[in-house]
Amino acid sequence: MDRFFSDNAAAACPAVMDALAAANRLDAAYDGDAWSARLNAAFSEVFGRQVEALWVTTGTAANSIGLAMLCPPTGAILCHRDAHIENDEAGAPAMYNGGAKLMLLDGPGAKVTPQAVEAACARIRPDVHQVQPAALSITNATEYGLTYSAAETGALGELAKSRGLGFQLDGARFANAVVSTGASPADLTWRAGVDVMSFGFVKNGGMSAEALILFDPALAERAKVLRKRSGHLLSKGRYLAAQLLAMLDGDVWLDNARAANAAARKLAEAAGERLVHPVEANELFVRMTPDEASRIRAQGFDFYDWAPGEVRLVTSWDQDMEAVAKLAAAIETL
Amino acid sequence: MDRFFSDNAAAACPAVMDALAAANRLDAAYDGDAWSARLNAAFSEVFGRQVEALWVTTGTAANSIGLAMLCPPTGAILCHRDAHIENDEAGAPAMYNGGAKLMLLDGPGAKVTPQAVEAACARIRPDVHQVQPAALSITNATEYGLTYSAAETGALGELAKSRGLGFQLDGARFANAVVSTGASPADLTWRAGVDVMSFGFVKNGGMSAEALILFDPALAERAKVLRKRSGHLLSKGRYLAAQLLAMLDGDVWLDNARAANAAARKLAEAAGERLVHPVEANELFVRMTPDEASRIRAQGFDFYDWAPGEVRLVTSWDQDMEAVAKLAAAIETL
Amino acid sequence: MDRFFSDNAAAACPAVMDALAAANRLDAAYDGDAWSARLNAAFSEVFGRQVEALWVTTGTAANSIGLAMLCPPTGAILCHRDAHIENDEAGAPAMYNGGAKLMLLDGPGAKVTPQAVEAACARIRPDVHQVQPAALSITNATEYGLTYSAAETGALGELAKSRGLGFQLDGARFANAVVSTGASPADLTWRAGVDVMSFGFVKNGGMSAEALILFDPALAERAKVLRKRSGHLLSKGRYLAAQLLAMLDGDVWLDNARAANAAARKLAEAAGERLVHPVEANELFVRMTPDEASRIRAQGFDFYDWAPGEVRLVTSWDQDMEAVAKLAAAIETL
Amino acid sequence: MDRFFSDNAAAACPAVMDALAAANRLDAAYDGDAWSARLNAAFSEVFGRQVEALWVTTGTAANSIGLAMLCPPTGAILCHRDAHIENDEAGAPAMYNGGAKLMLLDGPGAKVTPQAVEAACARIRPDVHQVQPAALSITNATEYGLTYSAAETGALGELAKSRGLGFQLDGARFANAVVSTGASPADLTWRAGVDVMSFGFVKNGGMSAEALILFDPALAERAKVLRKRSGHLLSKGRYLAAQLLAMLDGDVWLDNARAANAAARKLAEAAGERLVHPVEANELFVRMTPDEASRIRAQGFDFYDWAPGEVRLVTSWDQDMEAVAKLAAAIETL
């Protein structure tokens, strides 16, 4: 059975396993260890500027702590209706900042457009009776596998700035977006006005470590307090830091994403007209009747039924390319 | 340099490292995997009754989720003034349940007495103006390395019940308490009236997994929602479940605690009259002048200065017994 | 200048002013006084069953406390996109229950339909990743001056029950709905499945008192704690209770609403085809060009510009019927 | 029966009742009316500098909104163990700011001393594991009827500043403190470093209006949002503003406090050695056996049993001085 359920479910990559073994000795607790001490420098090199990087164990934590830096309890976060923070985090952002509201935007492929942001802001009266927008959140790559280019991100960043909104990036699949767009990490983030981001590793071959990146180092102190208060300051933090360092080292994170994207592209070519959205990362949404889906599954492949007549395929860093080729052929012969 | 800083900082034990390697393959995400599916049964065997067991990554999360099951936002949690939830969790319990207050009790060695609980309850008028106590929390072994016997726990449990209080146990060092008291896990918990507990693994040789145990399975649904909402539902949860199972299997958790306790006992014998508290687990608080402490450190040992004229030594599952013997000798010759 | 801005801005009615004078003597503090003691009985008579009635000073407090009885911090409240709790309460419901989310429904005239509720529920996967609906809130009369009949309310109540949702009624203009529909207070509320409601008085001739009605008396204890905790337990509560009693006494509340509704009906007849929504209570939304609006204002009337080409007129319990007639004439001659 | 229960329970004074009648006409809603517009100027004159003044209906709301301006969700508020915010507000401060913790100080007569503040701060490690103090709150006059002089307040203010703590004053009986100390409102507040205060009117002859005073006008915007979000922005706010203006006008607030204090002084002279605390405002705590208390009650006086062998007497602005003289005589003849 070859599974195309979710990159969430894949194994951890060898670099990560090796790093865990190497870190398996006594060091200082929490984030006082030698690995954690190297994080800021390692991520600063990725981004070409000084950043603060905090390890956490989930994207939900990284998103929620980051958003709490930008949005007060009384404010609102603008995001797409299909965003992970709206649909898949059980209301975590409101728990972390004490009640913030998500204001939902529409747009194809889960992408936020400047027009949608403008329209949402225009609907709000600037008075004490209405919750006022305080932050904008986007996801790159999106929940439907689309990417924002550096220019698209920059346009949203400028708009956010002009409206006084903080700008957060959910980068659960940031690596896939970087290799897909060819843009630099810097151009897709701080140069485009992003203030904080969650930088995903787990879907990309990590085991249990994600990074919260603060482009404004002044935010780090508050973020560290909230990481502790939310129960995310692990006492043996070195095992998280080691995972992140191992994947940055030698660009494992980019190689892994390239592999996943390549597998998706291969399937996308086979799916052709059946695709619901352009495939720009490692997710495919494919029109398929229940009967067609059954026939594919009968050949040993598994995946989600996403909507009536539509399935979702997700490829991972370690997807077996032979299986991919077989699945592509199976789709083509439908 | 031999360190006696904290069991928080020790390495992960071989059983845990092996389990991580064995779990390193694709399975279902979150807690849908084969390892997570075995948790309830494994812990139910430990406790001799049906329990629900949830993995989380920190004791702070386990404590806070558990307490939120017992105390509404408008209620108070009675705990010792030196409890971890009061002093070392950055206010997490209040974040998790929406504002609960900790009402602080005094008592030697960080132990809660029935008298202290009674006195605290008696001070509260039963009206809407005062925050009403809703839960009692104790720590076994305590922050000062003392243990509660089954009888002591049971007396508190009865009192809690009679006062309508939920009863939570912070078991960050539960293993050390079990081997020290010789009492069964059941007698130290549910038979003594405990409703929920955090069951510590990380200080005892785990890497990044703790367990939240719910003796009332009806609480599991809400607890799972809060685990997700607080960002603690890791997508590759099997790596946490595998750690817990590996340490329960063959009683590794008890062996590790025995080793740590034995090391502490050895040092306690050497410290004799210098001990501030009885040594019933793996922590020692030893009277030592700054000059004496320097002399010990000069011999290659490190540890915390706890208070003026007092140092703290903590032993771990993997403490080198030769180093322990040398430190014991060094203390004796002071 | 005759103002048709808002019933929020009108004077307090004579019965209320008299009651305040009569209550102006020493009595017990908070809600221990003679007036507060009569509230439950007075409202129970209105509703034909035993209810618990709590005075508060604002509809926001009444709504938020009531909703917090029905929706946990981790749940969601279904309401119309144009509901007061969504648009005009600054996120109060989330503050009161610790983070609840509002799930927004569409529908003409700010009315919630069973279809919209069903569709919203159907979109939610029953898992821990999504916030689960816990309560349904409707407003009668709605923000656009429409009413729900007893049958319409009952259909929503049945649906709520079948979905396990609590059912809250924002009755800021409940009096207007009662006199407009001719239905009994009982038929519009608990007989239709409503669990809690805010019963508005301020827009209807009160000064500073609203009522929170709990049809399940078991909810009263928690509601009283939250009233206190949110700072709404006034120390001289008798002045609030007295206002409510004065308006229930001799059906002043119904007379006042009849007057406001009658004034609105008079204007509605004049507006005819210009009406954006049917006029079933005391609010009118009237199509009017800016130039037309200016001409009306020039004749001494004032009101809100609601949307491009649309104005809002609200009538009050004390609206001068001569002025109403003049305004009606002015509208007719546009 | 002459009652000495609480100033909370007294009638509203004539100036307030007259003001309500005068305000009983249509004006703009919320705080857009003519009375609310005069508040800042009126209070600025009292304090001899520009302040922002917001009406609310309870001291709990005034305290909680004010404290939320000074203390983040992750911080702590230092206050006396007997403070109203700790004992009598049902945890409201934590609800308003999202979880803040109260750190309790000891000291005779419910007075906070610089030593107690220093000691509490010294106990806190400056790390992310402990909740860090963010604000200091005192009550003048205290819950036991003692006052802080301008110098005492100033010493605390300086200490707060040096520790980076905001400084809040609970002035539920501020009028009593002003007339008792003879200090100016300015010297007891902003000149002494106070950032925000609740300025009490209800215990001093008001009906339902208290003032939140912000000495830093930059805080007003956030405070207004929180007033709305907490349900304290009444739609007919003019009735609250009118009460405050009426009591400031002609120094009614000072006259009322003088009357209450004078009554208390008269009783204090009679109580002499029986007094538990010095009587510096309008509260007396008097040692009295149950039998003695019964004998006094038999003569037509009522009051609280405060503690075994101790009763509390509170005098109000409208206390009948003949009854006071009789009670004084009764106490003397015990």
mmCIF file of N, CA and C in Angstrom, chain D residues 174-223:
data_model
loop_
_atom_site.group_PDB
_atom_site.id
_atom_site.type_symbol
_atom_site.label_atom_id
_atom_site.label_comp_id
_atom_site.label_asym_id
_atom_site.label_seq_id
_atom_site.Cartn_x
_atom_site.Cartn_y
_atom_site.Cartn_z
ATOM 1 N N PHE D 174 -11.627 56.844 47.742
ATOM 2 C CA PHE D 174 -10.618 57.884 47.546
ATOM 3 C C PHE D 174 -11.054 59.196 48.203
ATOM 4 N N ALA D 175 -12.337 59.515 48.115
ATOM 5 C CA ALA D 175 -12.830 60.758 48.718
ATOM 6 C C ALA D 175 -12.542 60.765 50.217
ATOM 7 N N ASN D 176 -12.797 59.648 50.866
ATOM 8 C CA ASN D 176 -12.525 59.563 52.303
ATOM 9 C C ASN D 176 -11.040 59.767 52.601
ATOM 10 N N ALA D 177 -10.193 59.253 51.712
ATOM 11 C CA ALA D 177 -8.748 59.418 51.914
ATOM 12 C C ALA D 177 -8.332 60.863 51.720
ATOM 13 N N VAL D 178 -8.916 61.516 50.736
ATOM 14 C CA VAL D 178 -8.560 62.920 50.468
ATOM 15 C C VAL D 178 -8.925 63.795 51.667
ATOM 16 N N VAL D 179 -10.143 63.653 52.146
ATOM 17 C CA VAL D 179 -10.531 64.540 53.262
ATOM 18 C C VAL D 179 -9.800 64.132 54.540
ATOM 19 N N SER D 180 -9.454 62.881 54.680
ATOM 20 C CA SER D 180 -8.766 62.437 55.892
ATOM 21 C C SER D 180 -7.320 62.908 55.923
ATOM 22 N N THR D 181 -6.634 62.762 54.803
ATOM 23 C CA THR D 181 -5.214 63.137 54.792
ATOM 24 C C THR D 181 -5.020 64.632 54.590
ATOM 25 N N GLY D 182 -5.995 65.282 54.025
ATOM 26 C CA GLY D 182 -5.811 66.680 53.688
ATOM 27 C C GLY D 182 -4.923 66.893 52.483
ATOM 28 N N ALA D 183 -4.471 65.821 51.896
ATOM 29 C CA ALA D 183 -3.619 65.940 50.702
ATOM 30 C C ALA D 183 -4.487 66.229 49.476
ATOM 31 N N SER D 184 -3.875 66.792 48.464
ATOM 32 C CA SER D 184 -4.634 67.072 47.236
ATOM 33 C C SER D 184 -4.789 65.794 46.433
ATOM 34 N N PRO D 185 -5.840 65.734 45.632
ATOM 35 C CA PRO D 185 -5.979 64.586 44.729
ATOM 36 C C PRO D 185 -4.721 64.361 43.886
ATOM 37 N N ALA D 186 -4.093 65.420 43.461
ATOM 38 C CA ALA D 186 -2.870 65.275 42.655
ATOM 39 C C ALA D 186 -1.754 64.616 43.457
ATOM 40 N N ASP D 187 -1.580 65.084 44.702
ATOM 41 C CA ASP D 187 -0.475 64.543 45.508
ATOM 42 C C ASP D 187 -0.684 63.073 45.866
ATOM 43 N N LEU D 188 -1.924 62.672 45.935
ATOM 44 C CA LEU D 188 -2.204 61.269 46.284
ATOM 45 C C LEU D 188 -2.190 60.354 45.058
ATOM 46 N N THR D 189 -1.982 60.931 43.889
ATOM 47 C CA THR D 189 -2.081 60.103 42.673
ATOM 48 C C THR D 189 -0.894 60.334 41.727
ATOM 49 N N TRP D 190 -1.089 61.128 40.702
ATOM 50 C CA TRP D 190 -0.078 61.194 39.647
ATOM 51 C C TRP D 190 1.238 61.785 40.130
ATOM 52 N N ARG D 191 1.168 62.730 41.050
ATOM 53 C CA ARG D 191 2.453 63.267 41.546
ATOM 54 C C ARG D 191 3.194 62.208 42.355
ATOM 55 N N ALA D 192 2.465 61.215 42.821
ATOM 56 C CA ALA D 192 3.076 60.109 43.561
ATOM 57 C C ALA D 192 3.356 58.920 42.651
ATOM 58 N N GLY D 193 3.173 59.101 41.350
ATOM 59 C CA GLY D 193 3.541 58.035 40.424
ATOM 60 C C GLY D 193 2.404 57.122 40.002
ATOM 61 N N VAL D 194 1.187 57.427 40.436
ATOM 62 C CA VAL D 194 0.050 56.578 40.053
ATOM 63 C C VAL D 194 -0.245 56.753 38.556
ATOM 64 N N ASP D 195 -0.407 55.630 37.858
ATOM 65 C CA ASP D 195 -0.678 55.662 36.419
ATOM 66 C C ASP D 195 -2.165 55.661 36.099
ATOM 67 N N VAL D 196 -2.908 54.831 36.811
ATOM 68 C CA VAL D 196 -4.352 54.749 36.586
ATOM 69 C C VAL D 196 -5.023 54.553 37.945
ATOM 70 N N MET D 197 -6.280 54.972 38.029
ATOM 71 C CA MET D 197 -6.997 54.759 39.288
ATOM 72 C C MET D 197 -8.473 54.551 39.028
ATOM 73 N N SER D 198 -9.101 53.867 39.951
ATOM 74 C CA SER D 198 -10.556 53.878 39.983
ATOM 75 C C SER D 198 -10.947 54.900 41.039
ATOM 76 N N PHE D 199 -11.864 55.766 40.691
ATOM 77 C CA PHE D 199 -12.266 56.885 41.539
ATOM 78 C C PHE D 199 -13.713 56.578 41.926
ATOM 79 N N GLY D 200 -13.895 56.257 43.219
ATOM 80 C CA GLY D 200 -15.185 55.758 43.653
ATOM 81 C C GLY D 200 -16.228 56.833 43.908
ATOM 82 N N PHE D 201 -17.434 56.579 43.473
ATOM 83 C CA PHE D 201 -18.549 57.480 43.740
ATOM 84 C C PHE D 201 -19.711 56.761 44.417
ATOM 85 N N VAL D 202 -19.881 55.483 44.112
ATOM 86 C CA VAL D 202 -21.086 54.791 44.579
ATOM 87 C C VAL D 202 -21.127 54.689 46.101
ATOM 88 N N LYS D 203 -20.005 54.370 46.730
ATOM 89 C CA LYS D 203 -19.993 54.266 48.192
ATOM 90 C C LYS D 203 -20.139 55.645 48.845
ATOM 91 N N ASN D 204 -20.029 56.677 48.051
ATOM 92 C CA ASN D 204 -19.978 58.054 48.567
ATOM 93 C C ASN D 204 -21.214 58.859 48.162
ATOM 94 N N GLY D 205 -22.299 58.153 47.814
ATOM 95 C CA GLY D 205 -23.524 58.882 47.487
ATOM 96 C C GLY D 205 -23.944 58.800 46.038
ATOM 97 N N GLY D 206 -23.163 58.105 45.211
ATOM 98 C CA GLY D 206 -23.584 57.904 43.831
ATOM 99 C C GLY D 206 -24.596 56.777 43.734
ATOM 100 N N MET D 207 -25.176 56.618 42.555
ATOM 101 C CA MET D 207 -26.120 55.518 42.362
ATOM 102 C C MET D 207 -25.457 54.364 41.618
ATOM 103 N N SER D 208 -24.860 54.638 40.484
ATOM 104 C CA SER D 208 -24.369 53.531 39.645
ATOM 105 C C SER D 208 -23.206 53.960 38.759
ATOM 106 N N ALA D 209 -22.448 54.974 39.169
ATOM 107 C CA ALA D 209 -21.363 55.459 38.316
ATOM 108 C C ALA D 209 -20.059 55.550 39.087
ATOM 109 N N GLU D 210 -19.025 54.985 38.499
ATOM 110 C CA GLU D 210 -17.666 55.102 39.015
ATOM 111 C C GLU D 210 -16.816 55.671 37.881
ATOM 112 N N ALA D 211 -15.638 56.158 38.221
ATOM 113 C CA ALA D 211 -14.771 56.714 37.177
ATOM 114 C C ALA D 211 -13.457 55.953 37.125
ATOM 115 N N LEU D 212 -13.031 55.692 35.902
ATOM 116 C CA LEU D 212 -11.678 55.167 35.670
ATOM 117 C C LEU D 212 -10.861 56.348 35.176
ATOM 118 N N ILE D 213 -9.786 56.662 35.904
ATOM 119 C CA ILE D 213 -8.963 57.821 35.552
ATOM 120 C C ILE D 213 -7.626 57.334 35.021
ATOM 121 N N LEU D 214 -7.258 57.837 33.845
ATOM 122 C CA LEU D 214 -5.990 57.472 33.219
ATOM 123 C C LEU D 214 -5.109 58.715 33.199
ATOM 124 N N PHE D 215 -4.029 58.673 33.963
ATOM 125 C CA PHE D 215 -3.166 59.852 34.016
ATOM 126 C C PHE D 215 -2.301 59.945 32.777
ATOM 127 N N ASP D 216 -2.160 58.831 32.091
ATOM 128 C CA ASP D 216 -1.487 58.851 30.798
ATOM 129 C C ASP D 216 -2.565 58.758 29.725
ATOM 130 N N PRO D 217 -2.910 59.887 29.110
ATOM 131 C CA PRO D 217 -4.013 59.876 28.138
ATOM 132 C C PRO D 217 -3.797 58.891 26.994
ATOM 133 N N ALA D 218 -2.560 58.495 26.760
ATOM 134 C CA ALA D 218 -2.311 57.533 25.680
ATOM 135 C C ALA D 218 -2.968 56.191 25.949
ATOM 136 N N LEU D 219 -3.303 55.938 27.192
ATOM 137 C CA LEU D 219 -3.938 54.667 27.520
ATOM 138 C C LEU D 219 -5.433 54.656 27.199
ATOM 139 N N ALA D 220 -5.997 55.810 26.911
ATOM 140 C CA ALA D 220 -7.457 55.900 26.811
ATOM 141 C C ALA D 220 -8.027 55.039 25.687
ATOM 142 N N GLU D 221 -7.331 54.992 24.584
ATOM 143 C CA GLU D 221 -7.905 54.278 23.452
ATOM 144 C C GLU D 221 -8.105 52.798 23.785
ATOM 145 N N ARG D 222 -7.063 52.177 24.309
ATOM 146 C CA ARG D 222 -7.176 50.770 24.677
ATOM 147 C C ARG D 222 -8.215 50.557 25.777
ATOM 148 N N ALA D 223 -8.263 51.489 26.704
ATOM 149 C CA ALA D 223 -9.217 51.359 27.807
ATOM 150 C C ALA D 223 -10.649 51.428 27.286
#
